[in-house]
PDB file of C-alpha atoms in Angstrom:
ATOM      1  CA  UNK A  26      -5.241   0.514  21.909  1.00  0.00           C
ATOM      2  CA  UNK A  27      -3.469   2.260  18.943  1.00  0.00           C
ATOM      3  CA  UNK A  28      -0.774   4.922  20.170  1.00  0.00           C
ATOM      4  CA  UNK A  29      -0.063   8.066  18.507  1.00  0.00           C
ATOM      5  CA  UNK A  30       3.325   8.876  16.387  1.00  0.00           C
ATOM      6  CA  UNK A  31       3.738  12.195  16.452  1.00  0.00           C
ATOM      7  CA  UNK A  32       1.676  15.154  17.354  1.00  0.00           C
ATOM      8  CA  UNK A  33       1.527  18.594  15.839  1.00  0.00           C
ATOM      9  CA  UNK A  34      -0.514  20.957  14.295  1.00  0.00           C
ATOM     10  CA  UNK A  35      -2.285  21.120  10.579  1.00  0.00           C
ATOM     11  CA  UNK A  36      -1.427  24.552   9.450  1.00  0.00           C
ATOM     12  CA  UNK A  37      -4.158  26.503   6.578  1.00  0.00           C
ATOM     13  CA  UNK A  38      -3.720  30.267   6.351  1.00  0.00           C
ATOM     14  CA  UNK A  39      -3.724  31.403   9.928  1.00  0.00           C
ATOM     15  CA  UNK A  40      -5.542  28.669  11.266  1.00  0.00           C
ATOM     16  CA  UNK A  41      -3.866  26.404  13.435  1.00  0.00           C
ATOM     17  CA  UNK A  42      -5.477  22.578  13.726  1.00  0.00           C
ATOM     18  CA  UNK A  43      -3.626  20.383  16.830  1.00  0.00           C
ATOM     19  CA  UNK A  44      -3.799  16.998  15.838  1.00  0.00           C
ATOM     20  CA  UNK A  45      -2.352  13.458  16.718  1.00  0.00           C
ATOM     21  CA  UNK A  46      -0.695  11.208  14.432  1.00  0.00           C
ATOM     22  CA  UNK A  47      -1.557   7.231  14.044  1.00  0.00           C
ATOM     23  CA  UNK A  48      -0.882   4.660  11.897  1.00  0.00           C
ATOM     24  CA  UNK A  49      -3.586   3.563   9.930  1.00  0.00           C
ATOM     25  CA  UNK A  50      -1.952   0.033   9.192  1.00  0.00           C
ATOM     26  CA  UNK A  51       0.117  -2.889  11.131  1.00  0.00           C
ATOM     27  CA  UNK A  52       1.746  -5.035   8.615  1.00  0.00           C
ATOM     28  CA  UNK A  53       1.404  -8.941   9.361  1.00  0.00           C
ATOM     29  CA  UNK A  54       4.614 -10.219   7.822  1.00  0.00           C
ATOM     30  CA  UNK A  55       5.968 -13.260   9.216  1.00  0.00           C
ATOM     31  CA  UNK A  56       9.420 -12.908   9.829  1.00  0.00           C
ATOM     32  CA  UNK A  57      12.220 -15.324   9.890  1.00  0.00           C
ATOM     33  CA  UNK A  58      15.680 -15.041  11.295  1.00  0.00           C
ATOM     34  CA  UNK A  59      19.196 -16.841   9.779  1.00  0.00           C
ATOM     35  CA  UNK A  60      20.224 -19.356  11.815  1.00  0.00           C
ATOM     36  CA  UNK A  61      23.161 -22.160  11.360  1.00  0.00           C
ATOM     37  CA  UNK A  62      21.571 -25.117   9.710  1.00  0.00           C
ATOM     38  CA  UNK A  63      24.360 -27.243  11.290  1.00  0.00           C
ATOM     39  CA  UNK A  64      23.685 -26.160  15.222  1.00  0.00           C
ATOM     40  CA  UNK A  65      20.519 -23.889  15.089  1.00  0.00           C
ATOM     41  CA  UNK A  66      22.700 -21.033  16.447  1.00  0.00           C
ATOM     42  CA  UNK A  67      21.044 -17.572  15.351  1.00  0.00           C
ATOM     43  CA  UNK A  68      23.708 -15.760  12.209  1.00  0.00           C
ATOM     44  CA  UNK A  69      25.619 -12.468  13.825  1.00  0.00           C
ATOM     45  CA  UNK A  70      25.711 -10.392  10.818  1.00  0.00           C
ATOM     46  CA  UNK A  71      29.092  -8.553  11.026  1.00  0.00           C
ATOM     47  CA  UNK A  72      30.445  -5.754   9.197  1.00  0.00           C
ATOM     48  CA  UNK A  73      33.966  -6.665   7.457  1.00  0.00           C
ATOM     49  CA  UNK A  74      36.608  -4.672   5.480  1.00  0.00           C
ATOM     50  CA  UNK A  75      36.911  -7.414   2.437  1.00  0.00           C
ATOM     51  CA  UNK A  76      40.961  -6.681   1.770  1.00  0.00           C
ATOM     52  CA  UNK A  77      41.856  -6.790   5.409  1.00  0.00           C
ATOM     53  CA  UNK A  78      39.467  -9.755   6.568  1.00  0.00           C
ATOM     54  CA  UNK A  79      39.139  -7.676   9.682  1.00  0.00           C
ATOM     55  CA  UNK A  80      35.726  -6.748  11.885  1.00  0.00           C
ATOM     56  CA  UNK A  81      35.224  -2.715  11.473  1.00  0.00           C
ATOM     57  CA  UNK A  82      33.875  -0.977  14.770  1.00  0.00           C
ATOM     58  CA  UNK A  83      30.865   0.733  14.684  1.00  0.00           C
ATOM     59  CA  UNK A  84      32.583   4.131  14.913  1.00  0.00           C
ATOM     60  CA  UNK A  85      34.920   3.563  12.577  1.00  0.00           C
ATOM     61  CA  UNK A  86      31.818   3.539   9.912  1.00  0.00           C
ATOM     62  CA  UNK A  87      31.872   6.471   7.642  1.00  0.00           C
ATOM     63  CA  UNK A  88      28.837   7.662   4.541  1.00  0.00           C
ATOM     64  CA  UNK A  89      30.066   7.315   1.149  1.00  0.00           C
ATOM     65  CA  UNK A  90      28.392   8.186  -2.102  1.00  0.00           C
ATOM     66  CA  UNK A  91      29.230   6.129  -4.874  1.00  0.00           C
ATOM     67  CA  UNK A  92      30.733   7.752  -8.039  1.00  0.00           C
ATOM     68  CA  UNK A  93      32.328   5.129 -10.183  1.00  0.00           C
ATOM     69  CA  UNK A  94      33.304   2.100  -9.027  1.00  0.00           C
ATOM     70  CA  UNK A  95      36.049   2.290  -6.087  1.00  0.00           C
ATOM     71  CA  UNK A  96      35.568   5.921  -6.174  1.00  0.00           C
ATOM     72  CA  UNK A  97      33.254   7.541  -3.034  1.00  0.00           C
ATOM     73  CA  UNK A  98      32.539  11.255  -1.977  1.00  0.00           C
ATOM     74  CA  UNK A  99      33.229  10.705   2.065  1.00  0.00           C
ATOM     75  CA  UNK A 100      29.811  12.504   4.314  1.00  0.00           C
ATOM     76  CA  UNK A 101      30.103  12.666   7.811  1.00  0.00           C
ATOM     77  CA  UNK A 102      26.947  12.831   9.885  1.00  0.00           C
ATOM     78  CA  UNK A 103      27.816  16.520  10.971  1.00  0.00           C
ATOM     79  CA  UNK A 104      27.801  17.762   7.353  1.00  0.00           C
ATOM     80  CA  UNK A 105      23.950  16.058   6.380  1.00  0.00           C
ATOM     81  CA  UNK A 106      22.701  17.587   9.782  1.00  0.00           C
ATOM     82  CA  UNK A 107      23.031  21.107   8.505  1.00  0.00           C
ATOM     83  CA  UNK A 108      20.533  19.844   5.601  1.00  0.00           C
ATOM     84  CA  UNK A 109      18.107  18.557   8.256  1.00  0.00           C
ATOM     85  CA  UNK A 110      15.004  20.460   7.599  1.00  0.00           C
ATOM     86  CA  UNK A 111      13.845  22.547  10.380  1.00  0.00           C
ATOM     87  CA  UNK A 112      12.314  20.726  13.166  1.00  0.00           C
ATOM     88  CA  UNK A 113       8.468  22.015  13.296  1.00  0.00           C
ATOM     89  CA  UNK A 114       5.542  20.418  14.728  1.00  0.00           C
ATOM     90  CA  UNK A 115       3.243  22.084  11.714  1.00  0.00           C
ATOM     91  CA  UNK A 116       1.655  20.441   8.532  1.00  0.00           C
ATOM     92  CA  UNK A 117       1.715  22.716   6.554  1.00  0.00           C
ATOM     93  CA  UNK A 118      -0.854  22.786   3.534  1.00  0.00           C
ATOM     94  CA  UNK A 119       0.441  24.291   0.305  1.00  0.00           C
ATOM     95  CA  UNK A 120      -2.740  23.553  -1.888  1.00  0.00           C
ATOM     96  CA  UNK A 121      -6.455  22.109  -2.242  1.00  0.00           C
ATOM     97  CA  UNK A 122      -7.024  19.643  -5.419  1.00  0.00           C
ATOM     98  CA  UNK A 123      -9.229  17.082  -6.596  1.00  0.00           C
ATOM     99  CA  UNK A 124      -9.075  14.194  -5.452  1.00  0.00           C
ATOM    100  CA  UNK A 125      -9.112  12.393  -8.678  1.00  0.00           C
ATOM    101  CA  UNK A 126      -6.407  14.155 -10.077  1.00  0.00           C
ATOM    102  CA  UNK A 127      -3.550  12.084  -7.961  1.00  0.00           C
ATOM    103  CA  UNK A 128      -3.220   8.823  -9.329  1.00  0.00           C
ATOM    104  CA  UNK A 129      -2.755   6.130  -6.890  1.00  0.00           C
ATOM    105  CA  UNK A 130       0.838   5.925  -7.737  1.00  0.00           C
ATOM    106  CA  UNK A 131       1.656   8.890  -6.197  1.00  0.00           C
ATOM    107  CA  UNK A 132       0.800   7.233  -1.885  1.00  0.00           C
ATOM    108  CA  UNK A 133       2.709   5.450   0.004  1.00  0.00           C
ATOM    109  CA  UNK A 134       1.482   5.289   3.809  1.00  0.00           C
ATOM    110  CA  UNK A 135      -1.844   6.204   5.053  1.00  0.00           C
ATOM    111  CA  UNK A 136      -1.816   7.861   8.736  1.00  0.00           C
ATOM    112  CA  UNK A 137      -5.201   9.231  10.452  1.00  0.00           C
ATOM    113  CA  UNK A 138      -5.363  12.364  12.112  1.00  0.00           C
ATOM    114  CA  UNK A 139      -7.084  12.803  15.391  1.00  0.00           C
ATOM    115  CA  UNK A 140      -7.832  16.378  17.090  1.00  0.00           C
ATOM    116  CA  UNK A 141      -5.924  16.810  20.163  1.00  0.00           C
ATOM    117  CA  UNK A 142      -7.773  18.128  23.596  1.00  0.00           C
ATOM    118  CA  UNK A 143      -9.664  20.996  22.729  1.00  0.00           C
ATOM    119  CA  UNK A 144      -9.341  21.371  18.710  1.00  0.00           C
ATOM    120  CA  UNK A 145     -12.600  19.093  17.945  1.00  0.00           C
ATOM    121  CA  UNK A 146     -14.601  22.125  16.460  1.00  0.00           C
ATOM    122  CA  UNK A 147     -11.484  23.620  14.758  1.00  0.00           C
ATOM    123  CA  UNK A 148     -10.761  19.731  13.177  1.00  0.00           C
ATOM    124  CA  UNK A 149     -14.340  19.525  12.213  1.00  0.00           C
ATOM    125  CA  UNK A 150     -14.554  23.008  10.649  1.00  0.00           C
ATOM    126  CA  UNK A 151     -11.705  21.888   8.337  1.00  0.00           C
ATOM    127  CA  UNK A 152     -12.713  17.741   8.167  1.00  0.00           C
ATOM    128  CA  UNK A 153     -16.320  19.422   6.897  1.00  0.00           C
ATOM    129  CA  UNK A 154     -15.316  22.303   4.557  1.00  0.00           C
ATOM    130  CA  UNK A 155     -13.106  19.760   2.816  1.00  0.00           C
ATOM    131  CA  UNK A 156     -15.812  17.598   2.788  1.00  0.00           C
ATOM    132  CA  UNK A 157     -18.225  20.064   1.003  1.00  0.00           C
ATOM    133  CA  UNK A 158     -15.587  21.396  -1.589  1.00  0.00           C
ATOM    134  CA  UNK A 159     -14.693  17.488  -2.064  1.00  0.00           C
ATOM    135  CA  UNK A 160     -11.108  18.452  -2.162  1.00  0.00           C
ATOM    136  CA  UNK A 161      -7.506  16.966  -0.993  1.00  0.00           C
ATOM    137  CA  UNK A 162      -4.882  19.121   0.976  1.00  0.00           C
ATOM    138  CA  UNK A 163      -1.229  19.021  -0.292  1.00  0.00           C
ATOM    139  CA  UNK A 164       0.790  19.528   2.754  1.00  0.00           C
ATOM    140  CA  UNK A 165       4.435  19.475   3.383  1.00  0.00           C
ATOM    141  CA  UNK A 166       5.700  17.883   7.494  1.00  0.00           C
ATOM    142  CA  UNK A 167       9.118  16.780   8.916  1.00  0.00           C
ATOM    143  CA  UNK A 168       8.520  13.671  10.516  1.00  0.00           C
ATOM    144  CA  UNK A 169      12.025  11.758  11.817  1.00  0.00           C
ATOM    145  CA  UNK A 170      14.058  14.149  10.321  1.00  0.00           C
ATOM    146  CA  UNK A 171      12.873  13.773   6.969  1.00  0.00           C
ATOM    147  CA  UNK A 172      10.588  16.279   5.162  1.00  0.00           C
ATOM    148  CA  UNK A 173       7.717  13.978   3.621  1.00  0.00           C
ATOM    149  CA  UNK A 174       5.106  15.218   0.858  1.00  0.00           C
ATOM    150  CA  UNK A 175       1.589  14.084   1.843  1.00  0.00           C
ATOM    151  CA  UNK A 176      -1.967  14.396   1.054  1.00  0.00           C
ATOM    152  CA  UNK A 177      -4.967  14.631   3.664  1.00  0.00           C
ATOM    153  CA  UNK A 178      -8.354  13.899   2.805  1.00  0.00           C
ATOM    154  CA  UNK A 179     -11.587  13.178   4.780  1.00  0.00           C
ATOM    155  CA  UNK A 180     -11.932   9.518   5.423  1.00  0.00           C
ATOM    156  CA  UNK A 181     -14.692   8.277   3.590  1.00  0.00           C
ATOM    157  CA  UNK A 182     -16.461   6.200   6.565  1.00  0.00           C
ATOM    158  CA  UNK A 183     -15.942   8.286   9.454  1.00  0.00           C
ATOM    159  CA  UNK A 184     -15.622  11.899  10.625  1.00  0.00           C
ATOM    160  CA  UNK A 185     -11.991  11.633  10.437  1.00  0.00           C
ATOM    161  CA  UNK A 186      -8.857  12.917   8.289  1.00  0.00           C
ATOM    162  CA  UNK A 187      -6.763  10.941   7.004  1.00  0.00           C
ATOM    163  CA  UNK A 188      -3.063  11.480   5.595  1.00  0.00           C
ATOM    164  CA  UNK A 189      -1.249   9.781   3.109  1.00  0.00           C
ATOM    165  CA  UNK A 190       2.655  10.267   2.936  1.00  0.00           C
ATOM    166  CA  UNK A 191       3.339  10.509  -0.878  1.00  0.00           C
ATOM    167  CA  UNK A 192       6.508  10.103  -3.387  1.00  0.00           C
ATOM    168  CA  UNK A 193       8.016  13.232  -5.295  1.00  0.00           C
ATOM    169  CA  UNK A 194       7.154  13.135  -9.202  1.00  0.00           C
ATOM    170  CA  UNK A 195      10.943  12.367  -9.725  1.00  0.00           C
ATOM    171  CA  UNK A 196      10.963   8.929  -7.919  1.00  0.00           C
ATOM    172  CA  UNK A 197       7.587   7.602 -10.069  1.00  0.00           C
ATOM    173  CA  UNK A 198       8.596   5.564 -13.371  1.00  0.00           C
ATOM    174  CA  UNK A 199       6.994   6.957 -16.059  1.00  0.00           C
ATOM    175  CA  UNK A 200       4.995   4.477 -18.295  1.00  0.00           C
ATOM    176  CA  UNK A 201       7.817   6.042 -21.452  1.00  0.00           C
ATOM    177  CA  UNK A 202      10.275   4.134 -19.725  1.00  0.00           C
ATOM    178  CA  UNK A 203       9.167   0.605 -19.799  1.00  0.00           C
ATOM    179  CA  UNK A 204      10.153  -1.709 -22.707  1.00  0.00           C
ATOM    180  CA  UNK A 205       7.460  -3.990 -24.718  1.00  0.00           C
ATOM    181  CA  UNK A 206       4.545  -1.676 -24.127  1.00  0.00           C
ATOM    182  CA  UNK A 207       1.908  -2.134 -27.273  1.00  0.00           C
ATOM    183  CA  UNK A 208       0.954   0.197 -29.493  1.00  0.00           C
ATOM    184  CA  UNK A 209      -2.781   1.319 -29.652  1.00  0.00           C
ATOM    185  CA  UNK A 210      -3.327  -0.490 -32.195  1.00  0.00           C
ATOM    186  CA  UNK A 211      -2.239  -3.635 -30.640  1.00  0.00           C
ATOM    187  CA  UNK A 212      -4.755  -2.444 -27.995  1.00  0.00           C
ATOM    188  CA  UNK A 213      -7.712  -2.511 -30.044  1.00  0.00           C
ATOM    189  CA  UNK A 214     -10.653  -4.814 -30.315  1.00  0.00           C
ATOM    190  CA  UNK A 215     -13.919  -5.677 -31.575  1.00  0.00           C
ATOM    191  CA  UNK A 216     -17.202  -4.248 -30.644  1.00  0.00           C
ATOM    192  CA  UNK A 217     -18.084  -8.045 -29.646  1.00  0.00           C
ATOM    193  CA  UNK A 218     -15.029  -8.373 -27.603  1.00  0.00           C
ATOM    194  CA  UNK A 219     -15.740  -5.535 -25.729  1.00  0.00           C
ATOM    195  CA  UNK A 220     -19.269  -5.822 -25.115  1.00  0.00           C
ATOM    196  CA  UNK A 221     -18.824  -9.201 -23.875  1.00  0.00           C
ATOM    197  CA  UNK A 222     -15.919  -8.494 -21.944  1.00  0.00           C
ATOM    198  CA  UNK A 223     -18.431  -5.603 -20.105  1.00  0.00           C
ATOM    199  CA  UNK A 224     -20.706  -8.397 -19.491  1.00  0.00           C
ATOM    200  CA  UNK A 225     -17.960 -10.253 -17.550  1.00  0.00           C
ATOM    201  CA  UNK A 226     -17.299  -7.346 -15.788  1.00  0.00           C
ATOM    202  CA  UNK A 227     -20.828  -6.247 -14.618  1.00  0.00           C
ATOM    203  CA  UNK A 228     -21.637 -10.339 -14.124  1.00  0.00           C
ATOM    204  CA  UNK A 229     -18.646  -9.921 -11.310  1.00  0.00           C
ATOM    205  CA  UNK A 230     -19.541  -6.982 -10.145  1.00  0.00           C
ATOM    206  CA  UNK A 231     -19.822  -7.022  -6.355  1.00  0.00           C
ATOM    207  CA  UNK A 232     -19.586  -4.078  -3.389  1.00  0.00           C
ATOM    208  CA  UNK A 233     -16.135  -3.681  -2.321  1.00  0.00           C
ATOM    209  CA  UNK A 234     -15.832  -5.732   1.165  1.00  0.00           C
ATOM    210  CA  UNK A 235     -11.949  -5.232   2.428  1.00  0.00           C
ATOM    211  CA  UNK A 236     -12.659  -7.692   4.645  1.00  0.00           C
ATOM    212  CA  UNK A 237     -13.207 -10.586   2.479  1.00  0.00           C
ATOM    213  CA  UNK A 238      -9.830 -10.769   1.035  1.00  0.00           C
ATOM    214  CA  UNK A 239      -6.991 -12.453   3.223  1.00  0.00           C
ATOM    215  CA  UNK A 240      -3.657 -12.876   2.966  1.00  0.00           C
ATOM    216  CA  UNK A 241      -3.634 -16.578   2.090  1.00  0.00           C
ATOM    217  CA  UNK A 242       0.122 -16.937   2.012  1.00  0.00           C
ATOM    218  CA  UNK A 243       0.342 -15.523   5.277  1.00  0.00           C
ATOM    219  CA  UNK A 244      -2.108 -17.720   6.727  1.00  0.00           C
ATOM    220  CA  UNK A 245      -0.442 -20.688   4.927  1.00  0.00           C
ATOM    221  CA  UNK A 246       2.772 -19.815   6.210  1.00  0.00           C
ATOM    222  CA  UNK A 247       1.737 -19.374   9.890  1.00  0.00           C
ATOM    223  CA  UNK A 248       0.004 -22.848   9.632  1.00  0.00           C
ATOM    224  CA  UNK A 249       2.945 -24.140   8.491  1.00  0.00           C
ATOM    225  CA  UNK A 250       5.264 -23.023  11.589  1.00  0.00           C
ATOM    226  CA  UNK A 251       2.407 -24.530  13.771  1.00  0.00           C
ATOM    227  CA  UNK A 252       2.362 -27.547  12.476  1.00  0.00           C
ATOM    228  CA  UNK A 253       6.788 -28.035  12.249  1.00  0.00           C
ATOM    229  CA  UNK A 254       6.712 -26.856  15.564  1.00  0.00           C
ATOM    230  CA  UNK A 255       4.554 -30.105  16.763  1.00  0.00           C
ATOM    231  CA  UNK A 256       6.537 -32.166  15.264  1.00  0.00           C
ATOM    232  CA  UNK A 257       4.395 -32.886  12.098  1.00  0.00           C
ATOM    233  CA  UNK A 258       5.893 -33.903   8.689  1.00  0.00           C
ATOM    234  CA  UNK A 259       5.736 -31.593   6.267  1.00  0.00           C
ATOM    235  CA  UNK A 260       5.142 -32.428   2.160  1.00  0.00           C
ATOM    236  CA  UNK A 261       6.508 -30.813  -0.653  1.00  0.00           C
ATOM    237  CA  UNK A 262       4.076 -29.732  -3.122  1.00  0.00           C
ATOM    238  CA  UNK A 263       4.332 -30.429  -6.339  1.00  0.00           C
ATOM    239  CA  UNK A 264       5.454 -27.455  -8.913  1.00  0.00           C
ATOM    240  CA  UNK A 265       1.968 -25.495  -9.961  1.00  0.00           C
ATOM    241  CA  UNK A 266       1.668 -25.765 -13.794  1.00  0.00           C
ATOM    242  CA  UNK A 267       2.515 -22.754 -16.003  1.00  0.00           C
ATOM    243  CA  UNK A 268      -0.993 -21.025 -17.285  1.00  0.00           C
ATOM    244  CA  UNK A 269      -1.806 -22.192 -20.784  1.00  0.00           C
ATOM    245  CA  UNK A 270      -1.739 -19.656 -23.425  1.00  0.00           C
ATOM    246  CA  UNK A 271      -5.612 -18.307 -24.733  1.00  0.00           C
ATOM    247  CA  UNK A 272      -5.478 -19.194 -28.430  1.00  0.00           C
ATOM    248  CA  UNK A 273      -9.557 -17.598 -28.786  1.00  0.00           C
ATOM    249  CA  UNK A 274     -10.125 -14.497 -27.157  1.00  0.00           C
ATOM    250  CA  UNK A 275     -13.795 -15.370 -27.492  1.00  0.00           C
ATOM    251  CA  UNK A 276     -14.022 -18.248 -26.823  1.00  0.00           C
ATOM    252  CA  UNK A 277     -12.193 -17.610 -23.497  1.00  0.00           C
ATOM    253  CA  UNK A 278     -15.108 -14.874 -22.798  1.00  0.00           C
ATOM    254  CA  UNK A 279     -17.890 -17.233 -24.031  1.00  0.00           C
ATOM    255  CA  UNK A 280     -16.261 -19.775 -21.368  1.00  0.00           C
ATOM    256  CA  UNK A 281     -15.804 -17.618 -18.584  1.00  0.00           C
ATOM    257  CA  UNK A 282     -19.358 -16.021 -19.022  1.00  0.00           C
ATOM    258  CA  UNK A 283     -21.004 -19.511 -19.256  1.00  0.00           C
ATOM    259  CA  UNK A 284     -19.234 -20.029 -16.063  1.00  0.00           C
ATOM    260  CA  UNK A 285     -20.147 -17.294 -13.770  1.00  0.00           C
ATOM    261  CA  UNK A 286     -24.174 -18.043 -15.607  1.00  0.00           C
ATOM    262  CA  UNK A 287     -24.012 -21.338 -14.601  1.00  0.00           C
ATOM    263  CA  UNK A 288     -22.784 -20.842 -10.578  1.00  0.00           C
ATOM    264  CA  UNK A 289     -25.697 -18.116 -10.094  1.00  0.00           C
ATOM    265  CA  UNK A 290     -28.079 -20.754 -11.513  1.00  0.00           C
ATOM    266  CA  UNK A 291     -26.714 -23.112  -8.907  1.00  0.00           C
ATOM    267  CA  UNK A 292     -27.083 -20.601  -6.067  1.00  0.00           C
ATOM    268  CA  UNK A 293     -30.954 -20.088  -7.179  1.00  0.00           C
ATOM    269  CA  UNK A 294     -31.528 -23.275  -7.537  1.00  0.00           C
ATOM    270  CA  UNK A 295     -30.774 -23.469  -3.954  1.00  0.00           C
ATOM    271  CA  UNK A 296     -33.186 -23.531  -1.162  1.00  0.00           C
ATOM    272  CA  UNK A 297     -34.207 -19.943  -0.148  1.00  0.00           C
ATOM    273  CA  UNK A 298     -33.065 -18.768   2.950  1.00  0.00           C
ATOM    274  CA  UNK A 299     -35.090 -15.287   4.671  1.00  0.00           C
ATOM    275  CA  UNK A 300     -33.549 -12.057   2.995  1.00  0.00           C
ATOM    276  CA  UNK A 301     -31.136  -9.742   5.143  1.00  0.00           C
ATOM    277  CA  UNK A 302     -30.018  -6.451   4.442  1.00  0.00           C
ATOM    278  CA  UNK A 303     -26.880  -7.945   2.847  1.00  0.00           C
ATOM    279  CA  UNK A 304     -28.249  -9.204  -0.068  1.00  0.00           C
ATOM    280  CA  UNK A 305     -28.330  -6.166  -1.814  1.00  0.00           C
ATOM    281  CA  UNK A 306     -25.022  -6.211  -3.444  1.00  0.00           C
ATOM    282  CA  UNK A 307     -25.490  -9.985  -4.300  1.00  0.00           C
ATOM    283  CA  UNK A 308     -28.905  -9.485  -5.861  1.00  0.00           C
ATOM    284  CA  UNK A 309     -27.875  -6.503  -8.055  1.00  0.00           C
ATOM    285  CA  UNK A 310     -25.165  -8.511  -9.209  1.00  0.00           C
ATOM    286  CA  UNK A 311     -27.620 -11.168 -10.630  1.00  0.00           C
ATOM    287  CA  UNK A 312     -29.438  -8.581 -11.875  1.00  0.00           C
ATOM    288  CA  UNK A 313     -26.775  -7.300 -13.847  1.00  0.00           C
ATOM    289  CA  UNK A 314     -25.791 -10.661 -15.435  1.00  0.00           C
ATOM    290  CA  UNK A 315     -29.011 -11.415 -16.570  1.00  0.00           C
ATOM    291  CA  UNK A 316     -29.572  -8.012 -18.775  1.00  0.00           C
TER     292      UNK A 316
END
């Protein structure tokens, strides 16, 4: 059972929503620790003065800004806890938007927000006018110490909110500051190209289904550490190949469509199983192909 993270209140005019705060994600990264290759003793990292050669103590460990090299602005922790923001339990909502103005870039994590005892129909007066104006709150909240920007939407399969912290506009790369970007002329192609490059498109086109994508790597990984662990030799495979260049655009599409035309052919040439109410997606997707 998921705990919550923090609790507070969502904050609109005068109205005042208690909520809980949970994760909406648990990353699955396998992690590995340093150990001596020579005796399998686990690595103490240790923090050392590089002139003196000597271990520095914990409390001995001052801030320092950087401002050429050698050259530091000293910060003691006293000094950055009179810029702590205050210390509220409120998200507070500055604005209502569209959702499709904020580009993706712009999220970071996703939290969902739960009403807390007695706030259901206050939550649900808010989760539903949101709803029916189809609009995103900005909101500003001070979660461990640290003031985040974040938007909160209704959760598209649920009667739930959910919150996404977000970055600042001044910590996104803008796309002016990337080298080797073409021109738009570079970026143009033929009416054929593009029509048949729509047909590849539409001939793939599927309902999204989160759960059919895994983390292979992961999976491979954990395997792996089974498999060492019972005493089973491992083999190194062989370097993958590098991806050949396209020389034909076209032809590439002409391939690639002949492709996904001939595997539908081989699923209908299949015996037919009794329809479900899955098939929907699949069958729209032939569909699609065909025209």
């Amino acid at each position: 059972m998921a705990r919550s993270i923090w609790s507070g209140a969502i904050s609109f005019g005068l109205v005042n929503v208690p909520i809980k705060l949970y994760s909406a994600v648990s990353k699955k990264t396998v992690r590995f620790h340093q150990l001596n290759g020579e005796t399998g003793n686990r690595i103490q990292q240790k923090r050392v003065d590089p002139e003196t050669g000597e271990e520095v103590a914990y409390e001995n460990i001052v801030k320092g800004y950087e401002l050429t090299r050698d050259r530091y602005v000293l910060i003691t922790p006293e000094e950055l806890e009179t810029l702590d923001p205050e210390k509220t339990r409120s998200i507070d909502i500055e604005d209502f938007v569209d959702e499709s103005e904020i580009d993706p870039i712009f999220y970071d994590h996703p939290y969902y927000l739960v009403p807390d005892k007695g706030a259901a129909k206050a939550y649900g007066l808010l989760l539903n006018a949101m709803a029916d104006a189809e609009k995103t709150a900005i909101a500003r909240v001070v979660i461990r110490q640290k003031e985040q920007l974040v938007a909160i939407r209704p959760h598209r399969d649920g009667d739930l909110l959910v919150m996404e912290t977000m970055v600042f506009a001044d910590e996104v790369v803008g796309a002016d500051e990337l080298d080797g970007l073409p021109d738009s002329k570079e970026l143009s192609v033929s009416d054929r190209e593009l029509t048949m490059a729509r047909q590849l498109i539409e001939s793939l086109t599927d309902d999204f289904d989160p759960g059919k994508y895994k983390d292979e790597y992961r999976e491979k990984v954990l395997e792996l550490i089974e498999a060492k662990a019972e005493g089973q030799e491992i083999a190194v495979q062989p370097e993958a190949p590098a991806p050949a260049k396209v020389p034909d655009l076209m032809a590439a599409l002409e391939a690639s469509l002949a492709a996904v035309r001939g595997d539908e052919q081989e699923e209908e040439a299949k015996p037919k199983r009794k329809s479900s109410s899955g098939g929907g997606a699949r069958a729209k997707k032939k569909e699609t192909a065909k025209s």
